[in-house]
Coordinates of C-alpha atoms in Angstrom, one line a residue:
Chain A
M1 CA -26.4 -6.4 -11.0
Q2 CA -25.8 -9.8 -13.1
P3 CA -25.2 -13.0 -11.1
E4 CA -22.3 -14.8 -11.7
T5 CA -22.8 -18.2 -13.5
I6 CA -19.1 -19.4 -14.1
K7 CA -16.7 -18.3 -11.3
I8 CA -13.7 -16.6 -13.0
P9 CA -10.6 -16.8 -10.8
D10 CA -9.8 -13.8 -8.9
A11 CA -6.6 -13.6 -10.4
E12 CA -8.0 -13.4 -13.8
L13 CA -10.5 -10.6 -12.8
L14 CA -7.7 -8.6 -11.6
R15 CA -5.7 -9.0 -14.7
A16 CA -8.5 -8.0 -16.7
I17 CA -8.8 -5.0 -14.5
A18 CA -5.4 -4.1 -15.1
R19 CA -6.4 -3.9 -18.7
G20 CA -9.0 -1.5 -18.0
D21 CA -11.8 -4.0 -18.0
E22 CA -14.7 -2.3 -16.2
E23 CA -16.9 -5.2 -16.1
S24 CA -14.4 -7.3 -14.4
L25 CA -14.2 -4.7 -11.7
A26 CA -18.0 -4.9 -11.2
T27 CA -17.9 -8.6 -11.0
L28 CA -15.1 -8.4 -8.2
Y29 CA -17.4 -6.0 -6.4
D30 CA -20.3 -8.2 -6.9
R31 CA -18.5 -11.1 -5.4
Y32 CA -16.9 -9.5 -2.2
R33 CA -19.1 -6.2 -1.5
T34 CA -20.8 -8.0 1.7
I35 CA -17.6 -9.7 3.0
L36 CA -15.9 -6.4 2.5
F37 CA -18.5 -4.2 3.7
G38 CA -19.4 -5.9 6.8
L39 CA -15.3 -6.0 7.5
L40 CA -15.5 -2.2 7.1
I41 CA -18.4 -2.1 9.4
R42 CA -16.9 -3.9 12.0
I43 CA -13.5 -1.9 11.8
L44 CA -15.4 1.5 11.5
N45 CA -18.9 1.1 13.2
N46 CA -20.3 3.6 10.7
R47 CA -22.1 2.8 7.8
A48 CA -21.4 6.2 6.1
E49 CA -17.7 5.9 6.6
A50 CA -17.8 2.2 5.5
E51 CA -19.5 3.0 2.4
D52 CA -17.0 5.9 1.5
V53 CA -14.4 3.5 2.3
L54 CA -15.7 0.5 0.0
Q55 CA -16.1 3.1 -2.9
E56 CA -12.2 4.1 -2.3
V57 CA -11.1 0.6 -2.2
F58 CA -12.7 -0.3 -5.3
V59 CA -11.5 2.9 -7.3
Q60 CA -8.1 2.0 -5.8
V61 CA -8.4 -1.7 -6.9
W62 CA -8.9 -0.1 -10.6
Q63 CA -5.9 2.1 -10.4
R64 CA -3.5 -0.5 -8.6
A65 CA -4.6 -3.7 -10.3
R66 CA -1.5 -4.0 -12.1
D67 CA 0.4 -4.2 -9.0
F68 CA -1.3 -7.3 -7.7
D69 CA 1.3 -10.3 -8.3
E70 CA -0.1 -13.7 -8.1
N71 CA 3.0 -15.4 -7.5
R72 CA 3.2 -13.5 -4.5
G73 CA -0.5 -14.3 -2.8
K74 CA -4.0 -14.5 -3.5
G75 CA -6.2 -12.1 -5.0
F76 CA -8.7 -12.2 -2.0
T77 CA -5.9 -11.7 0.5
W78 CA -4.6 -8.7 -1.6
L79 CA -8.1 -7.2 -2.0
V80 CA -9.0 -7.7 2.0
T81 CA -5.6 -6.4 3.0
L82 CA -6.2 -3.5 0.6
A83 CA -9.7 -2.6 2.2
R84 CA -8.5 -3.6 6.0
S85 CA -5.6 -1.3 5.3
R86 CA -7.8 1.8 4.1
A87 CA -10.3 1.3 7.1
I88 CA -7.7 1.4 9.8
D89 CA -6.2 4.4 7.9
R90 CA -9.7 6.2 8.3
L91 CA -10.1 5.1 11.6
R92 CA -6.9 6.7 12.7
S93 CA -7.6 9.7 10.6
L94 CA -11.0 10.1 12.4
G95 CA -8.8 10.4 15.4
S96 CA -10.8 7.6 17.7
R97 CA -10.9 4.0 18.1
S98 CA -13.9 4.2 20.4
R99 CA -16.8 2.2 19.1
T100 CA -20.4 3.3 18.6
V101 CA -22.9 1.1 17.7
E102 CA -24.7 1.9 14.5
E103 CA -27.3 -0.7 12.9
A104 CA -26.4 -1.7 9.6
T105 CA -29.4 -3.3 7.8
R106 CA -29.1 -6.4 5.7
E107 CA -31.1 -6.6 2.4
T108 CA -32.6 -9.9 1.6
K109 CA -31.2 -11.9 -1.4
D110 CA -33.3 -11.9 -4.6
T111 CA -31.5 -14.3 -6.8
I112 CA -30.6 -18.0 -5.9
V113 CA -27.0 -17.4 -7.0
D114 CA -26.7 -14.7 -4.3
A115 CA -28.1 -17.0 -1.8
I116 CA -25.8 -19.8 -2.7
E117 CA -22.8 -17.4 -2.3
D118 CA -24.4 -16.3 0.8
A119 CA -24.4 -19.8 2.2
I120 CA -20.9 -20.5 1.2
N121 CA -19.8 -17.4 3.0
N122 CA -22.1 -18.1 6.0
E123 CA -20.1 -21.5 6.1
R124 CA -16.6 -20.0 6.0
G125 CA -17.8 -17.4 8.5
A126 CA -19.0 -20.3 10.8
A127 CA -15.6 -22.0 10.4
V128 CA -13.4 -19.0 11.0
Q129 CA -15.5 -18.2 14.2
A130 CA -15.5 -21.8 15.2
A131 CA -11.5 -21.7 15.1
L132 CA -11.4 -18.3 16.9
R133 CA -13.6 -19.9 19.6
E134 CA -11.1 -22.8 20.0
L135 CA -8.5 -20.3 21.2
P136 CA -8.1 -19.1 24.5
E137 CA -9.8 -16.0 25.4
E138 CA -6.7 -14.0 25.7
Q139 CA -5.1 -15.1 22.6
R140 CA -8.4 -14.3 20.5
A141 CA -8.5 -10.8 22.4
A142 CA -5.1 -10.2 21.1
L143 CA -5.8 -11.0 17.5
L144 CA -9.3 -9.5 17.2
M145 CA -7.7 -6.3 18.6
A146 CA -4.8 -6.2 16.2
Y147 CA -7.0 -7.2 13.2
F148 CA -10.2 -5.4 13.7
D149 CA -9.0 -2.5 15.6
G150 CA -5.7 -1.9 14.1
F151 CA -3.7 -1.8 17.3
S152 CA -0.1 -2.7 17.4
Q153 CA 1.6 -5.1 19.8
S154 CA 3.0 -2.3 21.9
E155 CA -0.5 -0.5 22.0
I156 CA -2.5 -3.6 23.0
A157 CA 0.4 -4.3 25.8
E158 CA -0.3 -0.5 26.9
R159 CA -4.3 -0.7 26.7
T160 CA -4.4 -4.1 28.3
N161 CA -1.8 -3.5 30.8
I162 CA -0.1 -6.9 30.0
P163 CA 3.7 -7.2 29.3
L164 CA 4.5 -6.6 25.5
G165 CA 6.4 -10.0 25.6
T166 CA 3.2 -11.8 26.9
V167 CA 1.2 -10.0 24.0
K168 CA 3.8 -11.2 21.4
T169 CA 3.6 -15.0 22.8
R170 CA -0.1 -14.8 22.6
M171 CA -0.5 -12.9 19.2
R172 CA 2.2 -15.9 17.9
T173 CA 0.5 -18.9 19.3
G174 CA -2.9 -17.7 18.6
M175 CA -2.3 -17.1 14.9
A176 CA -0.3 -20.6 14.9
K177 CA -3.4 -22.5 16.2
L178 CA -5.5 -20.4 13.7
R179 CA -3.2 -21.4 10.7
E180 CA -3.0 -24.9 12.0
V181 CA -7.0 -25.3 11.8
L182 CA -7.6 -22.8 8.8
A183 CA -4.8 -23.1 6.3
P184 CA -5.9 -26.2 4.6
R185 CA -9.3 -24.9 4.2
V186 CA -8.4 -21.3 3.3
R187 CA -6.2 -22.9 0.3
D188 CA -9.5 -23.8 -1.1
W189 CA -11.3 -20.8 -0.4
L190 CA -8.8 -18.3 -1.8
Chain B
M1 CA 17.9 -10.1 14.3
T2 CA 18.2 -13.9 14.2
E3 CA 16.4 -16.4 12.2
E4 CA 14.3 -17.4 15.1
K5 CA 13.4 -13.7 16.0
Y6 CA 12.1 -13.2 12.3
K7 CA 9.9 -16.3 12.6
E8 CA 8.5 -15.4 15.9
I9 CA 7.3 -11.9 14.5
L10 CA 5.8 -13.3 11.3
A11 CA 2.4 -13.7 12.7
A12 CA 2.1 -10.2 14.4
H13 CA 3.3 -8.9 10.8
A14 CA 0.4 -10.7 9.0
L15 CA -1.8 -8.8 11.5
D16 CA 0.1 -5.5 10.9
A17 CA 0.5 -5.5 14.5
L18 CA 4.5 -4.7 14.6
D19 CA 6.0 -1.6 15.7
E20 CA 8.1 0.6 13.1
N21 CA 11.7 -0.7 13.5
E22 CA 10.5 -4.6 13.8
R23 CA 8.3 -4.1 10.7
R24 CA 11.2 -2.3 8.6
E25 CA 13.6 -5.2 9.6
L26 CA 11.3 -7.8 8.5
D27 CA 10.2 -6.6 5.3
A28 CA 13.9 -6.2 4.4
R29 CA 14.4 -9.7 5.4
L30 CA 11.3 -10.7 3.5
A31 CA 12.4 -9.3 0.2
E32 CA 15.5 -11.6 0.3
D33 CA 14.3 -14.7 2.0
A34 CA 11.8 -16.8 -0.1
S35 CA 11.2 -19.5 2.5
L36 CA 10.2 -16.9 5.0
R37 CA 8.1 -15.2 2.4
G38 CA 6.2 -18.2 1.7
E39 CA 5.3 -18.8 5.4
F40 CA 4.4 -15.3 5.8
N41 CA 2.0 -15.2 2.8
E42 CA 0.3 -18.6 4.5
L43 CA 0.0 -16.4 7.5
R44 CA -1.7 -13.5 5.6
D45 CA -4.0 -15.5 3.7
V46 CA -5.3 -16.7 7.6
A47 CA -5.3 -13.3 8.4
A48 CA -7.6 -12.4 5.5
A49 CA -9.9 -15.1 6.3
L50 CA -10.6 -13.4 9.6
S51 CA -12.6 -11.1 7.5
Y52 CA -15.2 -13.8 7.2
A53 CA -15.7 -13.7 11.1
A54 CA -17.4 -10.3 10.8
E55 CA -21.1 -10.3 9.7
Q56 CA -21.6 -9.9 6.0
L57 CA -23.3 -6.6 5.2
E58 CA -25.0 -5.2 2.1
P59 CA -23.8 -1.6 1.0
S60 CA -26.5 0.8 -0.3
P61 CA -27.0 -0.1 -4.3
E62 CA -25.9 3.4 -5.2
V63 CA -22.2 2.3 -3.8
R64 CA -21.8 0.1 -7.0
S65 CA -23.0 2.7 -9.3
Q66 CA -20.8 5.5 -7.7
I67 CA -17.7 3.5 -8.1
L68 CA -18.4 2.7 -11.9
E69 CA -18.9 6.1 -12.6
R70 CA -15.7 7.0 -10.7
I71 CA -13.6 4.8 -12.7
K72 CA -15.2 6.1 -16.0
N73 CA -12.9 8.8 -16.5
S74 CA -9.8 7.2 -15.1
S75 CA -7.8 4.5 -16.3
P76 CA -5.6 2.0 -14.5
I77 CA -2.2 3.5 -13.3
V78 CA 0.7 2.0 -15.3
E79 CA 3.4 0.5 -12.5
S80 CA 6.0 3.5 -11.4
P81 CA 9.2 2.8 -13.3
Q82 CA 11.1 3.8 -10.0
K83 CA 12.0 1.4 -7.2
L84 CA 11.6 2.6 -3.7
T85 CA 12.7 1.8 -0.4
L86 CA 9.6 2.6 1.5
V87 CA 8.4 2.2 5.1
R88 CA 5.3 3.8 6.3
G89 CA 4.0 4.4 9.7
G90 CA 0.4 3.3 8.7
A91 CA -1.6 0.2 8.4
S92 CA -0.3 -1.8 5.3
P93 CA 3.3 -2.3 5.4
A94 CA 3.7 -5.8 3.3
L95 CA 1.6 -4.1 0.5
E96 CA 3.7 -0.8 0.2
K97 CA 3.9 -1.4 -3.4
L98 CA 0.2 -0.6 -3.6
A99 CA 1.3 2.9 -2.7
M100 CA -2.1 4.1 -1.6
S101 CA -2.9 7.1 -3.8
D102 CA -5.5 9.4 -3.6
V103 CA -8.6 8.3 -5.8
I104 CA -9.0 11.9 -7.3
T105 CA -7.9 12.1 -10.8
P106 CA -8.4 16.0 -11.6
S107 CA -8.5 17.1 -15.4
R108 CA -5.4 17.9 -17.0
S109 CA -4.3 20.9 -18.8
F110 CA -2.7 21.1 -22.2
W111 CA 0.9 21.9 -20.6
S112 CA 0.6 18.7 -18.5
Y113 CA 1.0 16.5 -21.8
V114 CA 4.3 18.3 -22.5
P115 CA 6.4 16.0 -20.5
A116 CA 4.4 13.0 -22.0
V117 CA 5.7 14.6 -25.7
G118 CA 9.2 15.1 -24.4
A119 CA 9.3 11.3 -23.3
I120 CA 8.0 10.1 -26.6
A121 CA 10.7 12.4 -28.5
A122 CA 13.2 11.2 -26.1
S123 CA 12.5 7.5 -27.0
I124 CA 12.6 8.2 -30.8
A125 CA 15.9 9.9 -30.2
A126 CA 17.0 6.8 -28.5
L127 CA 15.9 4.6 -31.1
V128 CA 17.5 6.7 -33.6
L129 CA 20.7 6.6 -32.1
A130 CA 20.6 3.0 -31.4
A131 CA 20.2 2.4 -35.2
S132 CA 23.1 4.6 -35.8
L133 CA 25.2 2.9 -33.2
Y134 CA 24.3 -0.7 -35.0
N135 CA 25.3 0.6 -38.3
A136 CA 28.5 2.0 -37.2
V137 CA 29.7 -1.1 -35.7
N138 CA 30.1 -2.8 -39.2
D139 CA 32.4 0.2 -40.4
N140 CA 36.1 0.0 -40.6
K141 CA 38.5 1.6 -37.9
A142 CA 38.2 5.2 -39.2
K143 CA 34.6 5.3 -37.8
N144 CA 35.4 4.3 -34.1
D145 CA 35.4 7.7 -33.3
Q146 CA 32.2 8.3 -34.4
L147 CA 31.0 5.0 -32.7
A148 CA 32.4 6.5 -29.4
E149 CA 30.5 9.8 -29.8
L150 CA 27.1 8.2 -30.8
N151 CA 27.7 5.8 -27.7
Q152 CA 28.3 9.0 -25.4
R153 CA 25.1 10.5 -26.7
L154 CA 22.9 7.5 -26.7
V155 CA 23.8 7.3 -22.8
S156 CA 22.9 10.9 -22.3
V157 CA 19.6 10.7 -24.4
E158 CA 18.6 7.3 -22.0
Q159 CA 19.3 9.3 -19.0
K160 CA 17.2 12.1 -20.0
L161 CA 14.3 9.7 -21.0
S162 CA 14.7 8.3 -17.4
D163 CA 14.6 11.6 -16.0
T164 CA 11.7 12.7 -18.0
Q165 CA 9.7 9.5 -17.4
A166 CA 10.3 9.9 -13.8
Q167 CA 9.3 13.8 -13.9
L168 CA 5.9 12.8 -15.7
E169 CA 5.2 9.9 -13.0
R170 CA 6.0 12.9 -10.4
N171 CA 3.6 15.1 -12.3
F172 CA 0.8 12.5 -12.1
Q173 CA 1.1 11.3 -8.5
E174 CA 1.7 15.1 -7.2
R175 CA -1.3 16.1 -9.0
D176 CA -3.4 13.3 -7.4
L177 CA -2.3 14.3 -4.0
L178 CA -2.5 17.9 -4.9
G179 CA -6.1 17.4 -5.8
S180 CA -7.3 16.6 -2.3
P181 CA -8.8 19.9 -0.6
N182 CA -6.9 19.0 2.8
S183 CA -3.4 18.9 1.0
L184 CA -0.7 21.4 2.2
V185 CA 2.8 21.6 0.4
I186 CA 5.8 22.6 2.3
E187 CA 9.5 23.3 0.8
L188 CA 12.3 21.6 2.8
T189 CA 15.5 23.2 2.3
G190 CA 19.1 22.6 3.4
T191 CA 22.3 23.5 4.9
G192 CA 25.6 22.1 4.2
V193 CA 24.1 20.4 1.0
P194 CA 24.5 21.7 -2.6
A195 CA 22.1 24.7 -3.4
T196 CA 20.2 22.6 -5.8
A197 CA 19.3 20.2 -3.1
K198 CA 15.5 20.4 -2.2
A199 CA 12.6 18.3 -1.2
R200 CA 8.9 19.0 -1.2
L201 CA 6.2 17.3 1.1
V202 CA 2.7 17.1 -0.1
L203 CA 0.6 16.2 2.9
D204 CA -3.0 15.4 3.2
R205 CA -4.0 16.3 6.5
A206 CA -7.2 14.6 6.7
T207 CA -5.6 11.3 6.1
G208 CA -2.2 11.4 6.8
R209 CA -1.1 10.5 3.1
A210 CA 1.9 12.1 2.3
M211 CA 4.3 12.1 -0.9
V212 CA 7.8 13.5 -0.6
F213 CA 9.9 14.6 -4.1
V214 CA 13.4 14.9 -3.6
E215 CA 16.0 16.4 -5.6
G216 CA 19.7 16.9 -6.0
L217 CA 20.6 15.0 -2.7
P218 CA 24.1 13.7 -2.8
P219 CA 24.2 10.0 -2.9
A220 CA 24.3 8.5 0.5
P221 CA 27.9 6.8 1.3
N222 CA 28.0 3.0 1.7
H223 CA 25.5 1.5 4.3
K224 CA 24.0 4.8 4.8
A225 CA 20.3 5.9 3.7
Y226 CA 18.3 9.2 4.2
Q227 CA 15.4 9.1 6.6
F228 CA 12.2 11.4 6.6
W229 CA 11.1 12.7 10.0
F230 CA 7.6 14.0 11.3
I231 CA 8.5 16.4 14.4
S232 CA 5.5 17.7 16.8
D233 CA 8.0 17.3 19.7
P234 CA 11.6 18.3 19.1
K235 CA 12.8 15.7 21.5
N236 CA 10.8 12.9 20.0
P237 CA 10.9 13.1 16.2
F238 CA 8.6 10.5 14.5
P239 CA 10.6 8.4 12.1
G240 CA 9.3 8.4 8.4
A241 CA 10.4 6.6 5.4
V242 CA 14.1 5.5 4.7
F243 CA 15.1 5.9 1.3
S244 CA 18.1 6.3 -1.4
T245 CA 18.2 8.7 -4.2
N246 CA 18.9 7.7 -8.0
E247 CA 22.3 8.9 -9.7
S248 CA 20.7 12.2 -10.4
G249 CA 20.0 12.6 -6.7
N250 CA 16.2 12.4 -6.9
A251 CA 13.5 10.1 -5.3
I252 CA 9.9 10.0 -4.7
F253 CA 8.4 8.1 -2.0
R254 CA 5.0 8.1 -0.1
D255 CA 4.4 7.7 3.5
N256 CA 1.4 7.8 5.9
M257 CA 1.8 10.0 8.9
P258 CA -0.1 8.7 12.1
A259 CA -2.8 10.8 13.3
K260 CA -1.4 12.2 16.4
F261 CA 1.5 13.4 14.0
L262 CA -0.9 15.3 12.0
K263 CA -0.2 18.6 13.8
S264 CA 3.6 18.2 13.2
S265 CA 5.3 21.6 12.9
A266 CA 8.5 20.5 11.3
F267 CA 10.1 18.1 9.1
A268 CA 13.5 17.1 8.3
I269 CA 15.7 14.6 6.3
T270 CA 18.9 13.3 7.8
L271 CA 21.6 10.8 7.0
E272 CA 21.1 7.2 9.0
P273 CA 22.3 3.9 8.7
E274 CA 20.8 2.0 5.7
T275 CA 18.1 0.1 7.8
G276 CA 16.8 3.5 9.2
S277 CA 17.0 4.7 12.9
P278 CA 14.3 4.9 15.6
A279 CA 15.6 8.5 16.5
P280 CA 17.7 11.1 14.3
T281 CA 21.7 10.2 14.8
G282 CA 22.5 12.9 12.2
K283 CA 22.0 16.5 11.6
P284 CA 19.3 17.6 9.2
F285 CA 20.2 17.9 5.6
L286 CA 17.0 19.4 4.4
S287 CA 14.5 20.6 6.9
A288 CA 11.3 22.9 7.1
K289 CA 9.3 24.2 10.0
L290 CA 5.6 25.3 9.9

């Protein structure tokens, strides 16, 4: 695995992938594998399933890179949305949203570039977690149930025994607050 | 739905947390409202940033090599020429253009190239006819009859080319889904429709991924569209994709069946309002029962 010395924009990588450039796919994988795998583990709580879905995601990136339109959104958003969607599909096909804890190991970084990327991503992770902590617990819970567990507003209302209108308000207000705090930073990240 | 209401549900849509009907309605609105779309894209970016909240973890090194091995024998897919109105029951509404397809690319037999050869031949025929048409314009009045005939033939060839390309795309997509060991093929037939009208459902029962190929359905009247239904409880059919057919009465669309409907015993296509309906309002045009 070659460390990146010059960061090629995600959109450019995706364009190259659409032209059949395998090296660009490898670069994209190297850049986002830990974030995506962490997301998949968080949703699926199963390492084997998460690795399987991670493979599917990147094979699909390979096959559908041409569908990415940078006028409609960021490359990272497209990639993360695809990964999350596949994970939720897998979760539903497994027929269970119960969470079983399975330990996922973290390998040490052996290059300085990887360590720098790690630090950047950790800093971003800290910023997102800080923004989430600023939310009232009920708003945070609604957002996390939707994003990481794949529940709709109706399902959240049913499971928590809270009126649907209340769930809708909490989700809207929570996202509005997150947007206020994170949007300026996210523009730089993505 | 009012403008205010659309804005109220944008955040939930960015989190893929809307129910089916609201999602469809908002997607239709987003397709035509650039300002709302910009706001949605920003919320979508914020939602994507939530992925940073999960602990970053390293997958096994083999995953990388397995991915690179799998893509070696496949090439990126060219975007389908057909425009579809697609609404899913799954988890990724805003990116339906991705049209989640099976990642397996089975090997192809010689005969699978026949539609491609046909498409190339039709392209050449269209170019020859187009060239003939250009020359005919410069001739005198006596050649106007010839011009009209060439024009007619060009239209016919273009239609055949479009149909052949569509058939080629259908073949590739159907082959991908059929390649899954969990796939089931179900033929829907009709009553009260032309005898040539039919549909084929290819359903992967492990994942819920489905593709439907429709042929020969008459065009829907104004302000109406066809809708697919998954039926495990006859009193409560689950709404699937809303779609329209092209001039030839054909359509292809993908859908995703939620896990609890994977044991559906019946499927149907009805005529509904153009934005779809939460429950069938018309009798089935095409149906199948397992």
